[in-house]
Amino acid sequence: MRRRPRGYGLGLLIAATALGAGAALWTWTAPGDPAVWPGSATGAGVEVHVLDNGFHTDLAVPRALIEARTGPLAEAVRGLPPGDWVLIGWGDARFFVDQSPITDRLPDGARAFFRPGNASVIMLDPAQRDPRDLVAADRRRTLRLSAAGFEAMADHIEASLYLADGRARIAAARAGDDARFFASHEHFWIGRLCNHWSAGVLNAAGLPVRPFRSIVSSEIMATAERAQLDSAAPRD
């Protein structure tokens, strides 16, 4: 009988441990905050929308409620062009802003994914149309947050801004486009993508999320779907 190489059993143990740890991380759920979620299922609360373009997610929030706050996020929103809603997203400071054909941007996409420490921006894009009219129903999920959940979500977004003398700084704007991109102090790379950021925002609003699975936009939509079911369930 051929003798197994020395350390064979140890190697199997290490591989099994790594596989188990990976599976645990992949399925791990960061709990929500039952003090703020779910909101009321009777129609009260703050309506927000999760929008999916197939690989990236944005949030659509009522502009008036952001402007009613104090602080740099509210100040930044007040300076935007007209629109009753604000689309909010996060991404790499170059790749996210650029709208040239994707085939021309593949090298920059590789840089954004695989080079750690890339600068990032938060998009604030005013929308004059209701989000229901902007995005097809299969690319949109609607959530009704409690007032406290909405405030916690806005605080989380604001905390991502890079502040200079207490104010948000515009890092980029596009010609003919109302969106403004504000500098963020966070870094973009494969370990921290746009959908990870969206998951963090939803978790701040009280929703349970699966952080490691949030690498793809479909997981963010699934998070919102689970939350919709949760908020519709009867409560004691």
mmCIF file with all atom_site columns, N, CA, C and O in Angstrom, residues 169-219:
data_model
loop_
_atom_site.group_PDB
_atom_site.id
_atom_site.type_symbol
_atom_site.label_atom_id
_atom_site.label_alt_id
_atom_site.label_comp_id
_atom_site.label_asym_id
_atom_site.label_entity_id
_atom_site.label_seq_id
_atom_site.pdbx_PDB_ins_code
_atom_site.Cartn_x
_atom_site.Cartn_y
_atom_site.Cartn_z
_atom_site.occupancy
_atom_site.B_iso_or_equiv
_atom_site.pdbx_formal_charge
_atom_site.auth_seq_id
_atom_site.auth_comp_id
_atom_site.auth_asym_id
_atom_site.auth_atom_id
_atom_site.pdbx_PDB_model_num
ATOM 1   N N  . ARG A 1 169 ? -17.789 67.528 -0.292  1.00 0.00 ? 169 ARG A N  1
ATOM 2   C CA . ARG A 1 169 ? -17.071 68.113 -1.437  1.00 0.00 ? 169 ARG A CA 1
ATOM 3   C C  . ARG A 1 169 ? -17.454 67.398 -2.720  1.00 0.00 ? 169 ARG A C  1
ATOM 4   O O  . ARG A 1 169 ? -17.390 66.174 -2.804  1.00 0.00 ? 169 ARG A O  1
ATOM 5   N N  . ILE A 1 170 ? -17.877 68.167 -3.727  1.00 0.00 ? 170 ILE A N  1
ATOM 6   C CA . ILE A 1 170 ? -18.189 67.584 -5.029  1.00 0.00 ? 170 ILE A CA 1
ATOM 7   C C  . ILE A 1 170 ? -16.883 67.155 -5.698  1.00 0.00 ? 170 ILE A C  1
ATOM 8   O O  . ILE A 1 170 ? -15.981 67.957 -5.904  1.00 0.00 ? 170 ILE A O  1
ATOM 9   N N  . ALA A 1 171 ? -16.814 65.867 -6.049  1.00 0.00 ? 171 ALA A N  1
ATOM 10  C CA . ALA A 1 171 ? -15.619 65.333 -6.690  1.00 0.00 ? 171 ALA A CA 1
ATOM 11  C C  . ALA A 1 171 ? -15.772 65.258 -8.195  1.00 0.00 ? 171 ALA A C  1
ATOM 12  O O  . ALA A 1 171 ? -14.773 65.266 -8.927  1.00 0.00 ? 171 ALA A O  1
ATOM 13  N N  . ALA A 1 172 ? -17.020 65.160 -8.690  1.00 0.00 ? 172 ALA A N  1
ATOM 14  C CA . ALA A 1 172 ? -17.237 65.028 -10.130 1.00 0.00 ? 172 ALA A CA 1
ATOM 15  C C  . ALA A 1 172 ? -18.675 65.387 -10.465 1.00 0.00 ? 172 ALA A C  1
ATOM 16  O O  . ALA A 1 172 ? -19.589 65.277 -9.632  1.00 0.00 ? 172 ALA A O  1
ATOM 17  N N  . ALA A 1 173 ? -18.866 65.835 -11.695 1.00 0.00 ? 173 ALA A N  1
ATOM 18  C CA . ALA A 1 173 ? -20.193 66.075 -12.271 1.00 0.00 ? 173 ALA A CA 1
ATOM 19  C C  . ALA A 1 173 ? -20.088 65.773 -13.752 1.00 0.00 ? 173 ALA A C  1
ATOM 20  O O  . ALA A 1 173 ? -18.997 65.828 -14.328 1.00 0.00 ? 173 ALA A O  1
ATOM 21  N N  . ARG A 1 174 ? -21.213 65.429 -14.366 1.00 0.00 ? 174 ARG A N  1
ATOM 22  C CA . ARG A 1 174 ? -21.205 65.095 -15.789 1.00 0.00 ? 174 ARG A CA 1
ATOM 23  C C  . ARG A 1 174 ? -21.968 66.160 -16.568 1.00 0.00 ? 174 ARG A C  1
ATOM 24  O O  . ARG A 1 174 ? -23.020 66.634 -16.122 1.00 0.00 ? 174 ARG A O  1
ATOM 25  N N  . ALA A 1 175 ? -21.460 66.522 -17.724 1.00 0.00 ? 175 ALA A N  1
ATOM 26  C CA . ALA A 1 175 ? -22.118 67.505 -18.575 1.00 0.00 ? 175 ALA A CA 1
ATOM 27  C C  . ALA A 1 175 ? -23.499 67.000 -18.973 1.00 0.00 ? 175 ALA A C  1
ATOM 28  O O  . ALA A 1 175 ? -23.660 65.853 -19.390 1.00 0.00 ? 175 ALA A O  1
ATOM 29  N N  . GLY A 1 176 ? -24.516 67.866 -18.829 1.00 0.00 ? 176 GLY A N  1
ATOM 30  C CA . GLY A 1 176 ? -25.868 67.489 -19.197 1.00 0.00 ? 176 GLY A CA 1
ATOM 31  C C  . GLY A 1 176 ? -26.522 66.502 -18.264 1.00 0.00 ? 176 GLY A C  1
ATOM 32  O O  . GLY A 1 176 ? -27.532 65.892 -18.608 1.00 0.00 ? 176 GLY A O  1
ATOM 33  N N  . ASP A 1 177 ? -25.999 66.332 -17.078 1.00 0.00 ? 177 ASP A N  1
ATOM 34  C CA . ASP A 1 177 ? -26.485 65.346 -16.114 1.00 0.00 ? 177 ASP A CA 1
ATOM 35  C C  . ASP A 1 177 ? -26.639 66.044 -14.774 1.00 0.00 ? 177 ASP A C  1
ATOM 36  O O  . ASP A 1 177 ? -25.745 66.776 -14.333 1.00 0.00 ? 177 ASP A O  1
ATOM 37  N N  . ASP A 1 178 ? -27.773 65.832 -14.116 1.00 0.00 ? 178 ASP A N  1
ATOM 38  C CA . ASP A 1 178 ? -28.013 66.483 -12.823 1.00 0.00 ? 178 ASP A CA 1
ATOM 39  C C  . ASP A 1 178 ? -27.319 65.795 -11.654 1.00 0.00 ? 178 ASP A C  1
ATOM 40  O O  . ASP A 1 178 ? -27.294 66.328 -10.545 1.00 0.00 ? 178 ASP A O  1
ATOM 41  N N  . ALA A 1 179 ? -26.789 64.602 -11.864 1.00 0.00 ? 179 ALA A N  1
ATOM 42  C CA . ALA A 1 179 ? -26.130 63.878 -10.772 1.00 0.00 ? 179 ALA A CA 1
ATOM 43  C C  . ALA A 1 179 ? -24.879 64.610 -10.323 1.00 0.00 ? 179 ALA A C  1
ATOM 44  O O  . ALA A 1 179 ? -24.139 65.183 -11.136 1.00 0.00 ? 179 ALA A O  1
ATOM 45  N N  . ARG A 1 180 ? -24.642 64.582 -9.027  1.00 0.00 ? 180 ARG A N  1
ATOM 46  C CA . ARG A 1 180 ? -23.413 65.114 -8.450  1.00 0.00 ? 180 ARG A CA 1
ATOM 47  C C  . ARG A 1 180 ? -22.752 64.002 -7.655  1.00 0.00 ? 180 ARG A C  1
ATOM 48  O O  . ARG A 1 180 ? -23.429 63.237 -6.961  1.00 0.00 ? 180 ARG A O  1
ATOM 49  N N  . PHE A 1 181 ? -21.436 63.928 -7.754  1.00 0.00 ? 181 PHE A N  1
ATOM 50  C CA . PHE A 1 181 ? -20.678 62.867 -7.093  1.00 0.00 ? 181 PHE A CA 1
ATOM 51  C C  . PHE A 1 181 ? -19.804 63.491 -6.014  1.00 0.00 ? 181 PHE A C  1
ATOM 52  O O  . PHE A 1 181 ? -18.906 64.289 -6.309  1.00 0.00 ? 181 PHE A O  1
ATOM 53  N N  . PHE A 1 182 ? -20.094 63.127 -4.780  1.00 0.00 ? 182 PHE A N  1
ATOM 54  C CA . PHE A 1 182 ? -19.413 63.709 -3.629  1.00 0.00 ? 182 PHE A CA 1
ATOM 55  C C  . PHE A 1 182 ? -18.352 62.740 -3.105  1.00 0.00 ? 182 PHE A C  1
ATOM 56  O O  . PHE A 1 182 ? -18.578 61.528 -3.038  1.00 0.00 ? 182 PHE A O  1
ATOM 57  N N  . ALA A 1 183 ? -17.217 63.283 -2.738  1.00 0.00 ? 183 ALA A N  1
ATOM 58  C CA . ALA A 1 183 ? -16.105 62.463 -2.255  1.00 0.00 ? 183 ALA A CA 1
ATOM 59  C C  . ALA A 1 183 ? -16.517 61.680 -1.011  1.00 0.00 ? 183 ALA A C  1
ATOM 60  O O  . ALA A 1 183 ? -17.191 62.199 -0.122  1.00 0.00 ? 183 ALA A O  1
ATOM 61  N N  . SER A 1 184 ? -16.104 60.412 -0.973  1.00 0.00 ? 184 SER A N  1
ATOM 62  C CA . SER A 1 184 ? -16.316 59.549 0.180   1.00 0.00 ? 184 SER A CA 1
ATOM 63  C C  . SER A 1 184 ? -14.952 59.196 0.775   1.00 0.00 ? 184 SER A C  1
ATOM 64  O O  . SER A 1 184 ? -13.965 59.117 0.047   1.00 0.00 ? 184 SER A O  1
ATOM 65  N N  . HIS A 1 185 ? -14.912 58.976 2.064   1.00 0.00 ? 185 HIS A N  1
ATOM 66  C CA . HIS A 1 185 ? -13.645 58.594 2.698   1.00 0.00 ? 185 HIS A CA 1
ATOM 67  C C  . HIS A 1 185 ? -13.400 57.093 2.614   1.00 0.00 ? 185 HIS A C  1
ATOM 68  O O  . HIS A 1 185 ? -12.316 56.612 2.986   1.00 0.00 ? 185 HIS A O  1
ATOM 69  N N  . GLU A 1 186 ? -14.378 56.330 2.081   1.00 0.00 ? 186 GLU A N  1
ATOM 70  C CA . GLU A 1 186 ? -14.215 54.880 1.973   1.00 0.00 ? 186 GLU A CA 1
ATOM 71  C C  . GLU A 1 186 ? -13.451 54.513 0.707   1.00 0.00 ? 186 GLU A C  1
ATOM 72  O O  . GLU A 1 186 ? -13.322 55.323 -0.212  1.00 0.00 ? 186 GLU A O  1
ATOM 73  N N  . HIS A 1 187 ? -12.959 53.280 0.661   1.00 0.00 ? 187 HIS A N  1
ATOM 74  C CA . HIS A 1 187 ? -12.188 52.805 -0.483  1.00 0.00 ? 187 HIS A CA 1
ATOM 75  C C  . HIS A 1 187 ? -12.941 51.695 -1.218  1.00 0.00 ? 187 HIS A C  1
ATOM 76  O O  . HIS A 1 187 ? -13.554 50.827 -0.595  1.00 0.00 ? 187 HIS A O  1
ATOM 77  N N  . PHE A 1 188 ? -12.860 51.732 -2.530  1.00 0.00 ? 188 PHE A N  1
ATOM 78  C CA . PHE A 1 188 ? -13.546 50.773 -3.392  1.00 0.00 ? 188 PHE A CA 1
ATOM 79  C C  . PHE A 1 188 ? -12.556 49.713 -3.864  1.00 0.00 ? 188 PHE A C  1
ATOM 80  O O  . PHE A 1 188 ? -11.463 50.029 -4.320  1.00 0.00 ? 188 PHE A O  1
ATOM 81  N N  . TRP A 1 189 ? -12.955 48.445 -3.788  1.00 0.00 ? 189 TRP A N  1
ATOM 82  C CA . TRP A 1 189 ? -12.194 47.331 -4.378  1.00 0.00 ? 189 TRP A CA 1
ATOM 83  C C  . TRP A 1 189 ? -13.073 46.093 -4.284  1.00 0.00 ? 189 TRP A C  1
ATOM 84  O O  . TRP A 1 189 ? -14.225 46.182 -3.849  1.00 0.00 ? 189 TRP A O  1
ATOM 85  N N  . ILE A 1 190 ? -12.572 44.954 -4.719  1.00 0.00 ? 190 ILE A N  1
ATOM 86  C CA . ILE A 1 190 ? -13.369 43.746 -4.776  1.00 0.00 ? 190 ILE A CA 1
ATOM 87  C C  . ILE A 1 190 ? -13.913 43.344 -3.413  1.00 0.00 ? 190 ILE A C  1
ATOM 88  O O  . ILE A 1 190 ? -14.962 42.717 -3.303  1.00 0.00 ? 190 ILE A O  1
ATOM 89  N N  . GLY A 1 191 ? -13.211 43.718 -2.349  1.00 0.00 ? 191 GLY A N  1
ATOM 90  C CA . GLY A 1 191 ? -13.684 43.410 -1.007  1.00 0.00 ? 191 GLY A CA 1
ATOM 91  C C  . GLY A 1 191 ? -14.685 44.406 -0.467  1.00 0.00 ? 191 GLY A C  1
ATOM 92  O O  . GLY A 1 191 ? -15.243 44.213 0.610   1.00 0.00 ? 191 GLY A O  1
ATOM 93  N N  . ARG A 1 192 ? -14.927 45.473 -1.218  1.00 0.00 ? 192 ARG A N  1
ATOM 94  C CA . ARG A 1 192 ? -15.877 46.514 -0.776  1.00 0.00 ? 192 ARG A CA 1
ATOM 95  C C  . ARG A 1 192 ? -16.464 47.172 -2.021  1.00 0.00 ? 192 ARG A C  1
ATOM 96  O O  . ARG A 1 192 ? -15.972 48.190 -2.488  1.00 0.00 ? 192 ARG A O  1
ATOM 97  N N  . LEU A 1 193 ? -17.510 46.556 -2.571  1.00 0.00 ? 193 LEU A N  1
ATOM 98  C CA . LEU A 1 193 ? -18.123 47.018 -3.807  1.00 0.00 ? 193 LEU A CA 1
ATOM 99  C C  . LEU A 1 193 ? -19.387 47.820 -3.515  1.00 0.00 ? 193 LEU A C  1
ATOM 100 O O  . LEU A 1 193 ? -19.831 47.939 -2.366  1.00 0.00 ? 193 LEU A O  1
ATOM 101 N N  . CYS A 1 194 ? -19.982 48.345 -4.589  1.00 0.00 ? 194 CYS A N  1
ATOM 102 C CA . CYS A 1 194 ? -21.159 49.196 -4.452  1.00 0.00 ? 194 CYS A CA 1
ATOM 103 C C  . CYS A 1 194 ? -22.298 48.487 -3.729  1.00 0.00 ? 194 CYS A C  1
ATOM 104 O O  . CYS A 1 194 ? -23.003 49.099 -2.908  1.00 0.00 ? 194 CYS A O  1
ATOM 105 N N  . ASN A 1 195 ? -22.481 47.200 -4.005  1.00 0.00 ? 195 ASN A N  1
ATOM 106 C CA . ASN A 1 195 ? -23.577 46.482 -3.374  1.00 0.00 ? 195 ASN A CA 1
ATOM 107 C C  . ASN A 1 195 ? -23.306 46.170 -1.905  1.00 0.00 ? 195 ASN A C  1
ATOM 108 O O  . ASN A 1 195 ? -24.238 46.073 -1.104  1.00 0.00 ? 195 ASN A O  1
ATOM 109 N N  . HIS A 1 196 ? -22.031 46.027 -1.549  1.00 0.00 ? 196 HIS A N  1
ATOM 110 C CA . HIS A 1 196 ? -21.694 45.920 -0.127  1.00 0.00 ? 196 HIS A CA 1
ATOM 111 C C  . HIS A 1 196 ? -22.125 47.198 0.600   1.00 0.00 ? 196 HIS A C  1
ATOM 112 O O  . HIS A 1 196 ? -22.653 47.149 1.718   1.00 0.00 ? 196 HIS A O  1
ATOM 113 N N  . TRP A 1 197 ? -21.867 48.332 -0.046  1.00 0.00 ? 197 TRP A N  1
ATOM 114 C CA . TRP A 1 197 ? -22.237 49.617 0.550   1.00 0.00 ? 197 TRP A CA 1
ATOM 115 C C  . TRP A 1 197 ? -23.745 49.706 0.707   1.00 0.00 ? 197 TRP A C  1
ATOM 116 O O  . TRP A 1 197 ? -24.247 50.128 1.757   1.00 0.00 ? 197 TRP A O  1
ATOM 117 N N  . SER A 1 198 ? -24.492 49.319 -0.320  1.00 0.00 ? 198 SER A N  1
ATOM 118 C CA . SER A 1 198 ? -25.959 49.342 -0.243  1.00 0.00 ? 198 SER A CA 1
ATOM 119 C C  . SER A 1 198 ? -26.461 48.442 0.884   1.00 0.00 ? 198 SER A C  1
ATOM 120 O O  . SER A 1 198 ? -27.403 48.794 1.603   1.00 0.00 ? 198 SER A O  1
ATOM 121 N N  . ALA A 1 199 ? -25.836 47.277 1.042   1.00 0.00 ? 199 ALA A N  1
ATOM 122 C CA . ALA A 1 199 ? -26.227 46.379 2.129   1.00 0.00 ? 199 ALA A CA 1
ATOM 123 C C  . ALA A 1 199 ? -26.008 47.048 3.477   1.00 0.00 ? 199 ALA A C  1
ATOM 124 O O  . ALA A 1 199 ? -26.842 46.928 4.387   1.00 0.00 ? 199 ALA A O  1
ATOM 125 N N  . GLY A 1 200 ? -24.904 47.777 3.621   1.00 0.00 ? 200 GLY A N  1
ATOM 126 C CA . GLY A 1 200 ? -24.644 48.477 4.870   1.00 0.00 ? 200 GLY A CA 1
ATOM 127 C C  . GLY A 1 200 ? -25.680 49.543 5.152   1.00 0.00 ? 200 GLY A C  1
ATOM 128 O O  . GLY A 1 200 ? -26.086 49.758 6.307   1.00 0.00 ? 200 GLY A O  1
ATOM 129 N N  . VAL A 1 201 ? -26.127 50.240 4.103   1.00 0.00 ? 201 VAL A N  1
ATOM 130 C CA . VAL A 1 201 ? -27.155 51.262 4.267   1.00 0.00 ? 201 VAL A CA 1
ATOM 131 C C  . VAL A 1 201 ? -28.470 50.629 4.725   1.00 0.00 ? 201 VAL A C  1
ATOM 132 O O  . VAL A 1 201 ? -29.147 51.140 5.635   1.00 0.00 ? 201 VAL A O  1
ATOM 133 N N  . LEU A 1 202 ? -28.852 49.515 4.108   1.00 0.00 ? 202 LEU A N  1
ATOM 134 C CA . LEU A 1 202 ? -30.085 48.845 4.506   1.00 0.00 ? 202 LEU A CA 1
ATOM 135 C C  . LEU A 1 202 ? -29.986 48.287 5.923   1.00 0.00 ? 202 LEU A C  1
ATOM 136 O O  . LEU A 1 202 ? -30.960 48.315 6.683   1.00 0.00 ? 202 LEU A O  1
ATOM 137 N N  . ASN A 1 203 ? -28.822 47.773 6.281   1.00 0.00 ? 203 ASN A N  1
ATOM 138 C CA . ASN A 1 203 ? -28.632 47.268 7.634   1.00 0.00 ? 203 ASN A CA 1
ATOM 139 C C  . ASN A 1 203 ? -28.753 48.393 8.656   1.00 0.00 ? 203 ASN A C  1
ATOM 140 O O  . ASN A 1 203 ? -29.319 48.201 9.739   1.00 0.00 ? 203 ASN A O  1
ATOM 141 N N  . ALA A 1 204 ? -28.247 49.574 8.297   1.00 0.00 ? 204 ALA A N  1
ATOM 142 C CA . ALA A 1 204 ? -28.379 50.725 9.188   1.00 0.00 ? 204 ALA A CA 1
ATOM 143 C C  . ALA A 1 204 ? -29.842 51.091 9.397   1.00 0.00 ? 204 ALA A C  1
ATOM 144 O O  . ALA A 1 204 ? -30.232 51.573 10.469  1.00 0.00 ? 204 ALA A O  1
ATOM 145 N N  . ALA A 1 205 ? -30.675 50.848 8.376   1.00 0.00 ? 205 ALA A N  1
ATOM 146 C CA . ALA A 1 205 ? -32.109 51.121 8.485   1.00 0.00 ? 205 ALA A CA 1
ATOM 147 C C  . ALA A 1 205 ? -32.847 50.059 9.285   1.00 0.00 ? 205 ALA A C  1
ATOM 148 O O  . ALA A 1 205 ? -34.054 50.178 9.501   1.00 0.00 ? 205 ALA A O  1
ATOM 149 N N  . GLY A 1 206 ? -32.119 49.027 9.725   1.00 0.00 ? 206 GLY A N  1
ATOM 150 C CA . GLY A 1 206 ? -32.699 48.003 10.574  1.00 0.00 ? 206 GLY A CA 1
ATOM 151 C C  . GLY A 1 206 ? -32.883 46.658 9.930   1.00 0.00 ? 206 GLY A C  1
ATOM 152 O O  . GLY A 1 206 ? -33.285 45.705 10.594  1.00 0.00 ? 206 GLY A O  1
ATOM 153 N N  . LEU A 1 207 ? -32.604 46.532 8.620   1.00 0.00 ? 207 LEU A N  1
ATOM 154 C CA . LEU A 1 207 ? -32.832 45.275 7.911   1.00 0.00 ? 207 LEU A CA 1
ATOM 155 C C  . LEU A 1 207 ? -31.691 44.290 8.139   1.00 0.00 ? 207 LEU A C  1
ATOM 156 O O  . LEU A 1 207 ? -30.523 44.689 8.136   1.00 0.00 ? 207 LEU A O  1
ATOM 157 N N  . PRO A 1 208 ? -31.988 43.017 8.317   1.00 0.00 ? 208 PRO A N  1
ATOM 158 C CA . PRO A 1 208 ? -30.920 42.009 8.337   1.00 0.00 ? 208 PRO A CA 1
ATOM 159 C C  . PRO A 1 208 ? -30.364 41.825 6.935   1.00 0.00 ? 208 PRO A C  1
ATOM 160 O O  . PRO A 1 208 ? -31.109 41.826 5.943   1.00 0.00 ? 208 PRO A O  1
ATOM 161 N N  . VAL A 1 209 ? -29.041 41.695 6.816   1.00 0.00 ? 209 VAL A N  1
ATOM 162 C CA . VAL A 1 209 ? -28.404 41.536 5.508   1.00 0.00 ? 209 VAL A CA 1
ATOM 163 C C  . VAL A 1 209 ? -27.355 40.434 5.590   1.00 0.00 ? 209 VAL A C  1
ATOM 164 O O  . VAL A 1 209 ? -26.883 40.078 6.672   1.00 0.00 ? 209 VAL A O  1
ATOM 165 N N  . ARG A 1 210 ? -26.988 39.913 4.411   1.00 0.00 ? 210 ARG A N  1
ATOM 166 C CA . ARG A 1 210 ? -25.919 38.906 4.326   1.00 0.00 ? 210 ARG A CA 1
ATOM 167 C C  . ARG A 1 210 ? -24.724 39.592 3.659   1.00 0.00 ? 210 ARG A C  1
ATOM 168 O O  . ARG A 1 210 ? -24.635 39.638 2.425   1.00 0.00 ? 210 ARG A O  1
ATOM 169 N N  . PRO A 1 211 ? -23.804 40.133 4.453   1.00 0.00 ? 211 PRO A N  1
ATOM 170 C CA . PRO A 1 211 ? -22.749 40.996 3.902   1.00 0.00 ? 211 PRO A CA 1
ATOM 171 C C  . PRO A 1 211 ? -21.899 40.347 2.826   1.00 0.00 ? 211 PRO A C  1
ATOM 172 O O  . PRO A 1 211 ? -21.606 40.979 1.804   1.00 0.00 ? 211 PRO A O  1
ATOM 173 N N  . PHE A 1 212 ? -21.458 39.113 3.024   1.00 0.00 ? 212 PHE A N  1
ATOM 174 C CA . PHE A 1 212 ? -20.535 38.510 2.068   1.00 0.00 ? 212 PHE A CA 1
ATOM 175 C C  . PHE A 1 212 ? -21.226 38.141 0.761   1.00 0.00 ? 212 PHE A C  1
ATOM 176 O O  . PHE A 1 212 ? -20.595 38.132 -0.291  1.00 0.00 ? 212 PHE A O  1
ATOM 177 N N  . ARG A 1 213 ? -22.516 37.860 0.809   1.00 0.00 ? 213 ARG A N  1
ATOM 178 C CA . ARG A 1 213 ? -23.257 37.546 -0.407  1.00 0.00 ? 213 ARG A CA 1
ATOM 179 C C  . ARG A 1 213 ? -23.668 38.805 -1.162  1.00 0.00 ? 213 ARG A C  1
ATOM 180 O O  . ARG A 1 213 ? -24.133 38.726 -2.303  1.00 0.00 ? 213 ARG A O  1
ATOM 181 N N  . SER A 1 214 ? -23.474 39.959 -0.539  1.00 0.00 ? 214 SER A N  1
ATOM 182 C CA . SER A 1 214 ? -23.912 41.207 -1.144  1.00 0.00 ? 214 SER A CA 1
ATOM 183 C C  . SER A 1 214 ? -22.954 41.728 -2.202  1.00 0.00 ? 214 SER A C  1
ATOM 184 O O  . SER A 1 214 ? -23.026 42.892 -2.583  1.00 0.00 ? 214 SER A O  1
ATOM 185 N N  . ILE A 1 215 ? -22.100 40.885 -2.705  1.00 0.00 ? 215 ILE A N  1
ATOM 186 C CA . ILE A 1 215 ? -21.207 41.273 -3.791  1.00 0.00 ? 215 ILE A CA 1
ATOM 187 C C  . ILE A 1 215 ? -21.998 41.521 -5.079  1.00 0.00 ? 215 ILE A C  1
ATOM 188 O O  . ILE A 1 215 ? -21.559 42.266 -5.955  1.00 0.00 ? 215 ILE A O  1
ATOM 189 N N  . VAL A 1 216 ? -23.195 40.928 -5.198  1.00 0.00 ? 216 VAL A N  1
ATOM 190 C CA . VAL A 1 216 ? -24.004 41.068 -6.409  1.00 0.00 ? 216 VAL A CA 1
ATOM 191 C C  . VAL A 1 216 ? -25.302 41.807 -6.089  1.00 0.00 ? 216 VAL A C  1
ATOM 192 O O  . VAL A 1 216 ? -25.820 41.750 -4.968  1.00 0.00 ? 216 VAL A O  1
ATOM 193 N N  . SER A 1 217 ? -25.836 42.500 -7.092  1.00 0.00 ? 217 SER A N  1
ATOM 194 C CA . SER A 1 217 ? -27.049 43.287 -6.887  1.00 0.00 ? 217 SER A CA 1
ATOM 195 C C  . SER A 1 217 ? -28.257 42.412 -6.580  1.00 0.00 ? 217 SER A C  1
ATOM 196 O O  . SER A 1 217 ? -29.173 42.839 -5.867  1.00 0.00 ? 217 SER A O  1
ATOM 197 N N  . SER A 1 218 ? -28.278 41.185 -7.099  1.00 0.00 ? 218 SER A N  1
ATOM 198 C CA . SER A 1 218 ? -29.415 40.305 -6.846  1.00 0.00 ? 218 SER A CA 1
ATOM 199 C C  . SER A 1 218 ? -29.583 40.004 -5.357  1.00 0.00 ? 218 SER A C  1
ATOM 200 O O  . SER A 1 218 ? -30.697 39.803 -4.881  1.00 0.00 ? 218 SER A O  1
ATOM 201 N N  . GLU A 1 219 ? -28.483 39.989 -4.604  1.00 0.00 ? 219 GLU A N  1
ATOM 202 C CA . GLU A 1 219 ? -28.578 39.759 -3.164  1.00 0.00 ? 219 GLU A CA 1
ATOM 203 C C  . GLU A 1 219 ? -29.227 40.958 -2.474  1.00 0.00 ? 219 GLU A C  1
ATOM 204 O O  . GLU A 1 219 ? -29.994 40.786 -1.516  1.00 0.00 ? 219 GLU A O  1
#
